[in-house]
Coordinates of C-alpha atoms in Angstrom, one line a residue:
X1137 CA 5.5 7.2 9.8
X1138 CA 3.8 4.9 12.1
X1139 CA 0.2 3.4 11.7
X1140 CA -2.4 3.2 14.3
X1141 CA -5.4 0.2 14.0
X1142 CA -8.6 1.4 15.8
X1143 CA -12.4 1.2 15.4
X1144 CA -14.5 -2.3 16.0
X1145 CA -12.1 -4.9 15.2
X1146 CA -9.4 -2.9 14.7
X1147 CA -9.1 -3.0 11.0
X1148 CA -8.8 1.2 10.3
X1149 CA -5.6 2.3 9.8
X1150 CA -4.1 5.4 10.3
X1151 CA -0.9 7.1 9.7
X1152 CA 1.1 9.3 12.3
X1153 CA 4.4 10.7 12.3
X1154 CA 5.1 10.9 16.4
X1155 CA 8.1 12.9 16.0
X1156 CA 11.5 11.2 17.7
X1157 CA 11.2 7.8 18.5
X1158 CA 11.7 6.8 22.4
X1159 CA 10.1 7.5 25.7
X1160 CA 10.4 11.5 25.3
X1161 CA 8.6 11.8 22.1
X1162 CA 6.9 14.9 20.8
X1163 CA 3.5 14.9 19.9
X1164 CA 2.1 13.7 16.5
X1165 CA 3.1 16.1 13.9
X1166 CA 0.9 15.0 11.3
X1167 CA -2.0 12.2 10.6
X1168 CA -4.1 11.1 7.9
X1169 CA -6.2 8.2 7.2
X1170 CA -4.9 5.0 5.5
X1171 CA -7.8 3.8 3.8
X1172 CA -7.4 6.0 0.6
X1173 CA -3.8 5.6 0.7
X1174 CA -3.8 1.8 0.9
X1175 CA -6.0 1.9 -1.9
X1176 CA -4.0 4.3 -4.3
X1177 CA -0.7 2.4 -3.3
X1178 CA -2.1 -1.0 -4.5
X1179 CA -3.8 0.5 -7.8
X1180 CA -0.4 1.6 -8.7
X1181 CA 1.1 -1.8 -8.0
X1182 CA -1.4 -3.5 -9.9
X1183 CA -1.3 -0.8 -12.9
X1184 CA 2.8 -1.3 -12.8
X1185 CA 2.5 -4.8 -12.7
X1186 CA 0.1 -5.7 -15.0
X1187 CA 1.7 -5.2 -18.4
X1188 CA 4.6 -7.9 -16.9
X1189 CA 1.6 -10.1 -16.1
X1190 CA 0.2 -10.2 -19.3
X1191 CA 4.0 -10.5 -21.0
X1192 CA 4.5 -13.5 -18.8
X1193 CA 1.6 -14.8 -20.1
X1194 CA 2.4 -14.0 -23.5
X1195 CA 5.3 -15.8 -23.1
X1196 CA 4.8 -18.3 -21.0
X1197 CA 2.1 -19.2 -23.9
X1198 CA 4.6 -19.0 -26.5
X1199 CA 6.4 -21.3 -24.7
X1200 CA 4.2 -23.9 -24.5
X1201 CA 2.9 -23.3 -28.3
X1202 CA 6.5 -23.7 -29.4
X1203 CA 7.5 -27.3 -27.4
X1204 CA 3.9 -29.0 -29.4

């Protein structure tokens, strides 16, 4: 998959599978927008990520509690 920026100031993505790579490439063999991708993608990060956050806290608090 490749991404393509376009629209004014070239902050849209989109996504494109061109087929083989090099100066004989097919055509695009699929696309789709990245907008609601890139959003899923990072909710998933942050959902996976947040339970560590709030362990390192946790800790990290613990820590501090035990050394006063």
């Amino acid at each position: 998959m490749h991404i393509q920026y376009s629209g004014k100031g070239g902050n849209t993505q989109r996504y494109v599978c061109r087929g083989t790579f090099g100066a004989m490439a097919v055509g695009n063999c699929i696309g789709f927008g990245g907008m609601r991708v890139d959003r899923a993608v990072a909710q998933e990060v942050l959902e996976r990520l947040q339970p560590l956050g709030i362990r390192g806290g946790l800790a990290g608090n613990g820590g501090a509690h035990a050394a006063s």
